[in-house]
Coordinates of N, CA and C and ligand atoms in Angstrom, one line a residue:
M1327 N 3.0 8.5 12.8 CA 1.9 7.4 12.2 C 2.6 6.0 12.1
N1328 N 2.4 4.9 12.9 CA 3.0 3.8 12.4 C 1.9 3.0 11.9
L1329 N 2.3 2.2 10.9 CA 1.5 1.4 9.9 C 2.0 0.2 9.4
V1330 N 1.1 -0.7 8.9 CA 1.4 -2.0 8.4 C 0.8 -1.8 7.1
L1331 N 1.6 -2.4 6.0 CA 0.9 -2.5 4.7 C 0.9 -4.0 4.3
L1332 N -0.3 -4.6 4.0 CA -0.7 -6.0 3.8 C -1.1 -5.9 2.4
G1333 N -0.8 -7.2 1.7 CA -1.1 -7.3 0.1 C -0.3 -8.3 -0.3
A1334 N -0.8 -9.1 -1.4 CA -0.3 -10.1 -1.9 C 1.1 -9.7 -2.7
P1335 N 2.0 -10.5 -3.0 CA 3.2 -10.0 -3.9 C 2.8 -9.5 -4.9
G1336 N 3.1 -8.3 -5.4 CA 2.8 -7.8 -6.5 C 1.5 -6.7 -6.6
A1337 N 1.1 -6.6 -5.2 CA -0.1 -5.5 -5.1 C 0.4 -4.3 -5.0
G1338 N 1.7 -4.0 -4.9 CA 2.2 -2.6 -5.1 C 2.6 -2.1 -3.7
K1339 N 2.8 -2.8 -2.9 CA 3.1 -2.5 -1.3 C 4.4 -1.6 -1.4
G1340 N 5.5 -2.2 -2.0 CA 6.9 -1.2 -2.1 C 6.4 0.0 -3.0
T1341 N 5.8 0.1 -4.0 CA 5.8 1.4 -4.8 C 4.8 2.4 -3.8
Q1342 N 3.7 1.9 -3.0 CA 2.8 2.6 -2.3 C 3.7 3.1 -1.1
A1343 N 4.5 2.3 -0.6 CA 5.3 2.7 0.6 C 6.1 3.8 0.6
K1344 N 6.8 4.0 -0.8 CA 7.7 5.0 -1.1 C 7.0 6.2 -1.2
R1345 N 5.6 6.0 -1.8 CA 4.8 7.4 -1.7 C 4.5 7.9 -0.3
I1346 N 4.2 7.1 0.3 CA 3.6 7.3 1.9 C 4.8 7.9 2.5
E1347 N 5.9 7.3 2.3 CA 7.1 7.8 2.9 C 7.4 9.3 2.5
E1348 N 7.2 9.8 1.2 CA 7.3 11.1 0.8 C 6.1 12.0 1.4
N1349 N 5.0 11.4 1.2 CA 3.7 12.2 1.6 C 3.6 12.6 2.9
F1350 N 4.0 11.6 3.7 CA 3.7 11.6 5.2 C 4.9 11.7 6.4
H1351 N 5.9 11.5 5.6 CA 7.3 11.7 6.3 C 7.5 10.6 7.2
V1352 N 7.2 9.2 7.0 CA 7.2 8.2 7.8 C 8.3 7.1 7.0
L1353 N 9.0 6.3 7.9 CA 10.3 5.6 7.2 C 9.7 4.2 6.5
Q1354 N 9.9 3.8 5.7 CA 9.6 2.4 4.9 C 10.4 1.3 5.4
L1355 N 10.1 0.3 6.0 CA 11.0 -0.7 6.5 C 10.4 -2.0 5.9
S1356 N 11.2 -2.4 5.0 CA 10.8 -3.6 4.1 C 11.7 -4.7 4.3
T1357 N 11.2 -5.7 5.0 CA 11.7 -6.8 5.3 C 12.6 -7.6 4.2
G1358 N 11.4 -7.6 2.9 CA 12.2 -8.2 1.8 C 13.6 -7.3 1.3
D1359 N 13.5 -6.1 1.5 CA 14.7 -5.4 1.1 C 15.9 -5.8 2.0
M1360 N 15.5 -5.9 3.3 CA 16.6 -6.3 4.4 C 17.3 -7.4 4.1
L1361 N 16.4 -8.6 3.6 CA 16.7 -10.0 3.4 C 17.6 -9.8 2.4
R1362 N 17.4 -8.9 1.2 CA 17.9 -9.1 0.0 C 19.3 -8.6 0.2
A1363 N 19.5 -7.5 1.2 CA 20.9 -6.9 1.5 C 21.5 -7.9 2.2
E1364 N 21.0 -8.7 3.3 CA 21.8 -9.8 3.8 C 22.3 -10.9 2.7
V1365 N 21.5 -11.2 1.8 CA 21.8 -12.0 0.8 C 23.2 -11.5 0.1
R1366 N 23.0 -10.2 -0.3 CA 24.0 -9.6 -1.1 C 25.4 -9.8 -0.1
S1367 N 25.1 -9.4 1.1 CA 26.5 -9.3 2.1 C 27.0 -10.8 2.2
G1368 N 26.3 -11.8 1.7 CA 26.9 -13.2 1.9 C 26.9 -13.6 3.6
S1369 N 26.1 -12.9 4.3 CA 26.2 -13.2 5.9 C 25.4 -14.6 6.1
P1370 N 25.7 -15.1 7.2 CA 25.1 -16.6 7.3 C 23.5 -16.3 7.4
R1371 N 22.9 -15.3 7.9 CA 21.4 -15.1 7.8 C 21.2 -15.0 6.4
G1372 N 21.9 -14.3 5.6 CA 21.7 -14.1 4.2 C 21.7 -15.6 3.5
Q1373 N 22.6 -16.3 3.8 CA 22.7 -17.6 3.1 C 21.5 -18.4 3.4
Q1374 N 21.0 -18.3 4.8 CA 20.0 -19.3 5.1 C 18.5 -18.7 4.3
A1375 N 18.5 -17.4 4.3 CA 17.3 -16.9 3.6 C 17.3 -17.1 2.0
D1376 N 18.5 -17.2 1.3 CA 18.5 -17.1 0.1 C 17.9 -18.2 -0.9
A1377 N 18.1 -19.5 -0.4 CA 17.2 -20.5 -0.7 C 15.8 -20.4 -0.7
L1378 N 15.3 -20.2 0.5 CA 13.9 -19.9 0.7 C 13.2 -19.0 -0.2
M1379 N 13.9 -17.9 -0.2 CA 13.5 -16.7 -0.9 C 13.4 -17.1 -2.5
K1380 N 14.0 -17.7 -3.2 CA 14.3 -18.2 -4.3 C 13.0 -19.1 -4.6
A1381 N 12.6 -20.1 -3.4 CA 11.7 -20.8 -3.7 C 10.3 -20.4 -3.6
G1382 N 10.4 -19.1 -3.2 CA 9.2 -18.5 -2.6 C 8.4 -18.7 -1.6
R1383 N 9.4 -19.3 -0.6 CA 9.1 -19.7 0.8 C 9.2 -18.6 1.8
L1384 N 8.7 -18.6 2.9 CA 9.0 -17.4 4.0 C 9.9 -18.0 4.9
V1385 N 10.9 -17.0 5.3 CA 12.0 -17.3 6.2 C 11.5 -17.6 7.4
P1386 N 12.2 -18.3 8.5 CA 11.6 -18.5 9.7 C 11.4 -17.2 10.5
D1387 N 10.1 -17.3 11.1 CA 9.8 -16.1 12.2 C 10.9 -15.4 12.8
E1388 N 11.6 -16.4 13.5 CA 12.7 -15.9 14.7 C 13.7 -14.9 13.8
M1389 N 13.9 -15.2 12.7 CA 15.0 -14.5 11.9 C 14.4 -13.0 11.7
I1390 N 13.1 -13.2 11.3 CA 12.7 -11.7 10.9 C 12.2 -11.0 12.2
V1391 N 11.6 -11.5 13.0 CA 11.2 -10.9 14.3 C 12.4 -10.1 15.0
G1392 N 13.4 -10.8 15.0 CA 14.7 -10.3 15.7 C 15.2 -9.0 14.9
M1393 N 15.0 -9.2 13.6 CA 15.6 -8.2 12.6 C 14.8 -7.0 12.8
I1394 N 13.3 -7.0 12.8 CA 12.6 -5.8 12.8 C 12.6 -5.3 14.3
D1395 N 12.7 -6.0 15.5 CA 13.1 -5.7 16.8 C 14.0 -4.6 16.9
R1396 N 15.4 -5.2 16.3 CA 16.5 -4.5 16.4 C 16.4 -3.1 15.4
R1397 N 15.8 -3.1 14.4 CA 15.5 -2.2 13.5 C 14.6 -1.1 14.2
L1398 N 13.7 -1.4 14.7 CA 12.7 -0.2 15.3 C 13.2 0.5 16.4
D1399 N 14.4 -0.2 16.9 CA 15.1 0.7 18.0 C 15.8 2.0 17.6
R1400 N 16.1 2.1 16.1 CA 17.0 3.0 15.7 C 16.3 4.4 15.6
D1401 N 17.0 5.5 15.9 CA 16.4 6.7 15.9 C 15.4 7.2 14.7
D1402 N 15.7 6.6 13.4 CA 15.1 7.2 12.5 C 13.9 6.6 12.4
C1403 N 13.3 5.7 13.3 CA 12.0 5.2 13.4 C 11.2 6.2 14.3
R1404 N 11.7 7.1 14.9 CA 11.0 8.0 15.9 C 10.0 8.6 15.3
G1405 N 9.8 9.1 14.2 CA 8.8 9.9 13.3 C 7.6 9.0 12.8
G1406 N 7.8 7.8 12.9 CA 6.7 6.8 12.5 C 7.4 5.7 11.3
F1407 N 6.7 4.7 11.1 CA 7.2 3.9 10.0 C 6.1 3.1 9.5
I1408 N 6.3 2.5 8.5 CA 5.5 1.7 7.5 C 6.4 0.3 7.4
L1409 N 5.4 -0.6 7.9 CA 6.0 -2.2 7.7 C 5.5 -2.6 6.5
D1410 N 6.7 -2.8 5.6 CA 6.3 -3.3 4.3 C 6.6 -4.6 4.0
G1411 N 5.8 -5.9 4.2 CA 6.3 -7.2 4.0 C 6.2 -7.9 5.4
F1412 N 6.0 -7.2 6.5 CA 6.0 -7.8 8.1 C 4.8 -7.2 8.7
P1413 N 4.0 -7.8 9.4 CA 4.0 -9.2 9.7 C 3.5 -10.2 8.5
R1414 N 3.8 -11.3 8.2 CA 3.5 -12.2 7.3 C 3.0 -13.5 7.8
T1415 N 2.9 -13.8 9.0 CA 2.3 -14.9 9.6 C 1.6 -14.4 11.0
L1416 N 0.9 -15.2 11.5 CA 0.1 -14.9 12.7 C 1.1 -14.8 13.9
A1417 N 2.2 -15.6 13.9 CA 3.1 -15.4 14.9 C 3.8 -14.3 15.0
Q1418 N 4.0 -13.9 13.5 CA 5.1 -12.5 13.6 C 4.1 -11.3 14.1
A1419 N 2.6 -11.6 13.8 CA 1.7 -10.3 14.0 C 1.6 -10.2 15.6
S1420 N 1.7 -11.5 16.3 CA 1.7 -11.4 17.8 C 2.9 -11.0 18.4
A1421 N 3.9 -11.4 17.6 CA 5.3 -10.9 18.2 C 5.5 -9.4 18.1
L1422 N 5.0 -8.8 17.0 CA 5.0 -7.3 16.8 C 4.2 -6.7 17.9
D1423 N 2.9 -7.3 18.0 CA 2.1 -6.5 19.2 C 2.9 -6.5 20.5
E1424 N 3.7 -7.6 20.9 CA 4.5 -7.7 22.1 C 5.5 -6.7 22.1
M1425 N 6.1 -6.6 21.0 CA 7.6 -5.8 21.0 C 7.0 -4.5 20.8
L1426 N 5.9 -3.9 20.3 CA 5.6 -2.6 20.2 C 5.2 -2.2 21.8
A1427 N 4.4 -3.2 22.4 CA 4.1 -2.9 23.8 C 5.3 -2.4 24.6
K1428 N 6.3 -3.5 24.5 CA 7.6 -3.2 25.2 C 8.3 -1.8 24.9
K1429 N 8.2 -1.4 23.7 CA 8.7 -0.2 23.3 C 7.7 1.1 23.6
G1430 N 6.7 0.7 24.0 CA 5.5 1.8 24.3 C 5.0 2.5 22.8
L1431 N 5.1 1.7 22.0 CA 4.6 2.0 20.7 C 3.3 1.4 20.3
K1432 N 2.5 1.8 19.2 CA 1.3 1.0 18.8 C 1.1 1.2 17.5
L1433 N 0.3 0.5 16.8 CA 0.1 0.8 15.3 C -1.3 1.7 15.2
D1434 N -1.2 2.6 14.3 CA -2.2 3.5 14.1 C -3.1 2.8 13.1
T1435 N -2.8 2.3 12.1 CA -3.7 1.4 11.0 C -2.9 0.4 10.2
V1436 N -3.7 -0.3 9.7 CA -3.4 -1.4 8.6 C -3.8 -1.4 7.5
L1437 N -3.1 -1.0 6.5 CA -3.7 -0.9 5.0 C -3.6 -2.4 4.2
S1438 N -4.8 -2.8 3.7 CA -4.6 -4.1 3.1 C -4.9 -3.7 1.6
I1439 N -3.9 -3.9 0.8 CA -4.2 -3.6 -0.7 C -4.5 -5.1 -1.4
D1440 N -5.8 -4.9 -1.8 CA -6.5 -6.1 -2.2 C -6.4 -6.2 -3.8
V1441 N -5.9 -7.5 -4.3 CA -5.8 -7.6 -5.5 C -6.1 -9.1 -6.3
D1442 N -6.3 -9.2 -7.4 CA -6.5 -10.7 -8.0 C -5.1 -11.3 -8.2
D1443 N -5.2 -12.7 -7.8 CA -4.0 -13.5 -8.2 C -3.4 -13.6 -9.7
E1444 N -4.1 -13.8 -10.4 CA -3.5 -14.1 -11.9 C -3.1 -12.8 -12.5
A1445 N -3.8 -11.7 -12.2 CA -3.2 -10.5 -12.5 C -1.8 -10.0 -11.9
M1446 N -1.5 -10.7 -10.7 CA -0.2 -10.6 -10.1 C 1.0 -11.2 -10.6
V1447 N 0.6 -12.2 -11.4 CA 1.8 -13.3 -12.0 C 2.3 -12.4 -13.5
E1448 N 1.3 -11.8 -13.8 CA 1.7 -10.9 -15.1 C 2.4 -9.7 -14.6
R1449 N 2.1 -8.9 -13.4 CA 2.5 -7.8 -12.9 C 4.1 -8.0 -12.7
I1450 N 4.2 -9.0 -11.9 CA 5.3 -9.5 -11.2 C 6.4 -9.8 -12.1
S1451 N 6.0 -10.7 -13.1 CA 7.0 -11.1 -13.9 C 7.6 -10.0 -14.9
G1452 N 7.1 -9.0 -15.0 CA 7.8 -7.8 -15.9 C 8.3 -6.7 -14.9
R1453 N 8.4 -7.1 -13.7 CA 9.0 -5.9 -12.8 C 10.6 -5.6 -13.1
L1454 N 11.2 -4.5 -13.0 CA 12.7 -4.2 -12.8 C 12.7 -3.1 -12.0
T1455 N 14.0 -2.9 -11.7 CA 14.3 -1.7 -10.8 C 15.7 -1.2 -11.4
C1456 N 15.9 0.0 -11.1 CA 17.2 0.9 -11.4 C 18.1 0.3 -10.5
A1457 N 19.2 -0.1 -11.1 CA 20.3 -0.6 -10.2 C 20.9 0.3 -9.2
N1458 N 20.7 1.7 -9.6 CA 21.5 2.7 -8.9 C 20.5 3.3 -7.9
C1459 N 19.4 3.6 -8.2 CA 18.6 4.3 -7.0 C 17.4 3.5 -6.7
G1460 N 17.0 2.5 -7.2 CA 16.0 1.7 -6.9 C 14.6 2.0 -7.2
E1461 N 14.4 2.8 -8.2 CA 13.2 3.4 -8.8 C 12.7 2.0 -9.5
G1462 N 11.4 1.7 -9.3 CA 10.7 0.6 -9.9 C 10.1 0.9 -11.3
Y1463 N 10.2 -0.1 -12.2 CA 9.7 0.0 -13.4 C 9.0 -1.3 -13.9
H1464 N 8.2 -1.4 -15.0 CA 7.5 -2.6 -15.5 C 7.5 -2.6 -17.0
D1465 N 7.8 -3.8 -17.4 CA 7.7 -3.9 -19.1 C 6.6 -3.4 -19.7
S1466 N 5.5 -3.6 -19.2 CA 4.1 -3.1 -19.8 C 3.7 -2.0 -19.1
F1467 N 3.9 -1.7 -17.9 CA 2.8 -0.7 -17.2 C 3.6 0.3 -16.9
K1468 N 5.1 0.4 -16.8 CA 5.8 1.7 -16.4 C 6.9 1.6 -17.1
R1469 N 7.3 1.9 -18.2 CA 8.6 1.9 -18.9 C 9.3 3.3 -18.6
P1470 N 10.6 3.4 -18.5 CA 11.3 4.7 -18.5 C 10.8 5.5 -19.7
K1471 N 10.9 6.9 -19.5 CA 10.6 7.7 -20.3 C 11.2 7.5 -21.6
I1472 N 12.8 7.7 -21.5 CA 13.7 7.3 -22.4 C 14.2 5.9 -22.1
E1473 N 14.0 5.3 -23.4 CA 14.3 3.7 -23.0 C 15.6 3.4 -22.7
G1474 N 15.6 2.7 -21.6 CA 17.1 2.2 -21.0 C 17.7 3.2 -20.0
I1475 N 17.0 4.3 -19.7 CA 17.7 5.3 -18.9 C 16.6 5.4 -17.8
C1476 N 16.9 5.5 -16.5 CA 16.3 5.4 -15.3 C 15.6 7.2 -15.3
D1477 N 14.3 7.4 -15.1 CA 13.8 8.8 -15.1 C 14.3 9.6 -13.9
V1478 N 14.7 8.9 -12.9 CA 15.0 9.4 -11.7 C 16.3 9.9 -11.5
C1479 N 17.5 9.1 -12.1 CA 18.6 9.3 -11.7 C 19.5 9.0 -13.0
G1480 N 19.1 8.9 -14.1 CA 19.9 8.8 -15.3 C 20.5 7.4 -15.5
A1481 N 20.6 6.7 -14.6 CA 21.5 5.4 -14.7 C 20.8 4.5 -15.8
S1482 N 21.9 3.6 -16.5 CA 21.2 2.7 -17.4 C 21.4 1.2 -17.3
R1483 N 21.5 0.9 -15.7 CA 21.6 -0.5 -15.4 C 20.3 -0.9 -14.7
F1484 N 19.5 -2.0 -15.0 CA 18.4 -2.4 -14.3 C 18.5 -3.8 -14.0
V1485 N 17.8 -3.9 -13.0 CA 17.8 -5.4 -12.3 C 16.6 -6.1 -12.0
R1486 N 16.4 -7.4 -12.2 CA 15.2 -8.0 -11.9 C 15.4 -8.9 -10.5
R1487 N 14.5 -9.1 -9.6 CA 14.8 -9.8 -8.5 C 14.7 -11.5 -9.0
A1488 N 15.5 -12.2 -8.2 CA 15.6 -13.5 -8.5 C 14.2 -14.4 -8.3
D1489 N 13.4 -13.8 -7.5 CA 12.2 -14.5 -7.1 C 11.0 -13.9 -8.2
D1490 N 11.3 -13.1 -9.1 CA 10.0 -12.5 -9.8 C 10.0 -13.3 -11.1
N1491 N 9.8 -14.4 -11.0 CA 9.4 -15.4 -12.3 C 7.9 -15.9 -11.9
A1492 N 7.4 -16.5 -13.1 CA 6.1 -17.2 -12.9 C 5.7 -18.3 -11.8
E1493 N 6.8 -19.0 -11.9 CA 6.9 -20.3 -10.9 C 6.7 -19.8 -9.6
T1494 N 7.8 -18.8 -9.1 CA 8.1 -18.5 -7.8 C 7.1 -17.7 -7.3
V1495 N 6.5 -16.9 -8.2 CA 5.4 -15.8 -7.8 C 3.9 -16.9 -7.4
R1496 N 3.9 -17.9 -8.1 CA 2.8 -18.7 -7.6 C 2.9 -19.3 -6.3
A1497 N 4.2 -19.7 -5.9 CA 4.5 -20.2 -4.7 C 4.5 -19.1 -3.6
R1498 N 4.8 -18.0 -3.9 CA 4.6 -16.8 -3.1 C 3.2 -16.4 -2.9
L1499 N 2.4 -16.6 -4.0 CA 1.0 -16.3 -3.7 C 0.3 -17.2 -2.7
K1500 N 0.7 -18.6 -3.0 CA 0.3 -19.8 -2.1 C 0.5 -19.5 -0.7
E1501 N 1.9 -18.9 -0.5 CA 2.3 -18.6 0.9 C 1.4 -17.4 1.5
Y1502 N 1.1 -16.6 0.7 CA 0.3 -15.4 1.0 C -0.8 -15.7 1.4
H1503 N -1.7 -16.6 0.8 CA -3.1 -17.0 1.2 C -3.1 -18.0 2.3
A1504 N -2.1 -18.9 2.5 CA -2.0 -19.6 3.6 C -1.6 -19.1 5.0
Q1505 N -0.7 -18.2 4.8 CA 0.0 -17.5 5.9 C -0.3 -16.3 6.6
T1506 N -0.6 -15.5 5.4 CA -0.4 -13.8 5.7 C -2.0 -13.4 5.6
E1507 N -2.9 -14.0 4.7 CA -4.3 -13.3 4.8 C -4.9 -13.6 6.0
P1508 N -4.6 -14.6 7.0 CA -5.3 -14.5 8.3 C -5.1 -13.4 9.1
I1509 N -4.1 -12.8 8.9 CA -3.5 -11.4 9.8 C -4.6 -10.5 9.3
I1510 N -5.3 -10.3 8.3 CA -6.3 -9.2 8.1 C -7.5 -9.4 9.1
A1511 N -7.9 -10.8 9.2 CA -8.8 -11.0 10.2 C -8.4 -10.6 11.6
Y1512 N -7.1 -10.9 12.1 CA -6.7 -10.7 13.3 C -6.6 -9.0 13.5
Y1513 N -6.1 -8.3 12.6 CA -6.5 -6.9 12.8 C -7.7 -6.3 12.6
D1514 N -8.5 -7.0 11.8 CA -9.8 -6.7 11.9 C -10.6 -6.5 13.2
K1515 N -10.3 -7.5 14.0 CA -10.9 -7.5 15.2 C -10.5 -6.1 16.3
G1516 N -9.4 -5.7 16.0 CA -9.1 -4.5 16.6 C -9.4 -3.2 16.0
G1517 N -10.3 -3.5 14.7 CA -10.7 -2.2 14.1 C -9.7 -1.5 13.3
L1518 N -8.3 -2.3 13.0 CA -7.4 -1.4 12.5 C -7.4 -1.1 10.9
V1519 N -8.1 -2.3 10.3 CA -7.8 -2.4 9.0 C -8.7 -1.5 8.0
R1520 N -7.9 -1.0 7.1 CA -8.6 -0.3 5.9 C -8.4 -0.7 4.7
R1521 N -9.4 -1.0 3.9 CA -9.2 -1.7 2.7 C -8.8 -0.9 1.3
I1522 N -7.9 -1.2 0.6 CA -7.5 -0.6 -0.8 C -7.8 -1.4 -1.7
D1523 N -8.6 -0.8 -3.0 CA -8.7 -1.6 -4.1 C -7.3 -1.3 -4.9
G1524 N -6.5 -2.6 -5.0 CA -5.3 -2.7 -5.6 C -5.3 -2.7 -7.2
M1525 N -6.6 -3.0 -7.7 CA -6.5 -3.3 -9.2 C -6.7 -2.1 -9.8
R1526 N -6.7 -0.9 -9.2 CA -6.7 0.2 -10.2 C -5.2 0.7 -10.3
S1527 N -5.2 2.0 -11.2 CA -3.8 2.4 -11.4 C -3.1 2.7 -10.3
I1528 N -1.6 3.0 -10.5 CA -0.8 3.1 -9.2 C -1.2 4.7 -8.9
D1529 N -1.4 5.6 -9.6 CA -1.9 6.8 -9.0 C -3.4 6.8 -8.2
Q1530 N -4.3 6.1 -8.9 CA -5.4 5.9 -8.1 C -5.2 5.2 -6.8
V1531 N -4.6 4.2 -7.0 CA -4.2 3.5 -5.3 C -3.6 4.4 -4.5
T1532 N -2.6 5.1 -4.9 CA -2.2 6.2 -4.1 C -3.2 7.1 -3.5
A1533 N -4.2 7.6 -4.3 CA -5.3 8.5 -3.8 C -5.8 7.7 -2.7
Q1534 N -6.2 6.6 -2.9 CA -7.1 5.9 -2.0 C -6.2 5.8 -0.5
V1535 N -5.0 5.5 -0.8 CA -4.0 5.2 0.4 C -4.0 6.6 1.1
T1536 N -3.8 7.7 0.3 CA -3.8 9.1 0.9 C -4.8 9.4 2.0
S1537 N -6.1 9.3 1.2 CA -7.3 9.5 2.0 C -7.4 8.8 3.1
A1538 N -7.3 7.3 3.1 CA -7.3 6.5 4.3 C -6.3 7.1 5.4
L1539 N -5.2 7.5 4.9 CA -4.1 8.0 6.0 C -4.8 9.0 6.8
K1540 N -5.1 10.2 5.7 CA -5.6 11.5 6.1 C -6.6 11.2 7.3
E1541 N -7.7 10.2 6.9 CA -8.8 10.0 7.9 C -8.1 9.3 9.2
C1542 N -7.1 8.5 9.1 CA -6.6 8.1 10.2 C -5.9 9.4 11.0
V1543 N -5.3 10.2 10.3 CA -4.6 11.3 11.2 C -5.7 12.1 12.0
R1544 N -6.7 12.5 11.0 CA -8.0 13.2 11.7 C -8.5 12.4 12.9
A1545 N -8.6 10.9 12.8 CA -9.3 10.4 13.9 C -8.4 10.3 15.2
G1546 N -7.1 10.7 14.8 CA -6.1 10.8 15.9 C -5.5 9.5 16.5
Ligands
AMP796 P1 9.1 -9.1 -0.5 O1 10.2 -8.3 -0.9 O2 8.3 -8.5 0.7 O3 8.1 -9.8 -1.6 O4 9.7 -10.6 0.0 C1 10.5 -11.5 -0.7 C2 10.7 -12.6 0.1 O5 11.5 -12.5 1.3 C3 9.5 -13.5 0.7 O6 8.9 -14.1 -0.6 C4 10.0 -14.3 1.7 O7 10.9 -15.3 1.2 C5 11.2 -13.2 2.2 N1 10.4 -12.3 3.4 C6 10.2 -11.1 3.5 N2 9.6 -10.6 4.4 C7 9.3 -11.8 5.1 C8 8.6 -12.0 6.4 N3 8.0 -11.1 7.2 N4 8.6 -13.3 6.9 C9 9.0 -14.3 6.1 N5 9.5 -14.1 4.8 C10 9.8 -13.1 4.6

């Protein structure tokens, strides 16, 4: 199964993508994670992306499209993939259609996780991740069971993303509405979109996602 996960920053795409990965054995491809790895490596591409990401702006389409095109050719994508954070512009969506057609692949569904903007500023500003295994936590909504210790791997160092502050979140939300939201109508024309209410609890959102994907599998 090949799918696209759409939703504003903070909608829970990363969290749900990890759960889909476990439940449906498809690979999560997060362009945000790929770019953060480039920034950490100090590559020219990372240096170009860094300032734009810190300002909450999108990086150029050509950079992202090339990255995904190369990534989809790797063997671990054969069993299916979840695109998390891509496409984010109409140009990226049409580039994706072209590259999938060339590779003999297609999208099975597009999940749109719908949320309210103001709640997202609070959600994102409290996010943190285990520096060792990447498990996600939140100051108010999901604290580790033992304070300061990761539930999954026991590590005690947590990190926050440089772009997870209120000012940058507002810029990211603006980019989302201007550039990314039109993609929902683009995929709606092909009847691919399934809407998910992202304002519920994490587990309730997972339940909706799971039933949407089971329906997609049944529809074949
Ligand atoms: P994310 O982790 O998906 O929230 O992405 C973090 C940041 O990476 C975004 O605010 C953008 O600056 C950049 N980014 C990630 N994916 C894309 C994309 N498909 N197109 C352009 N910029 C992207």
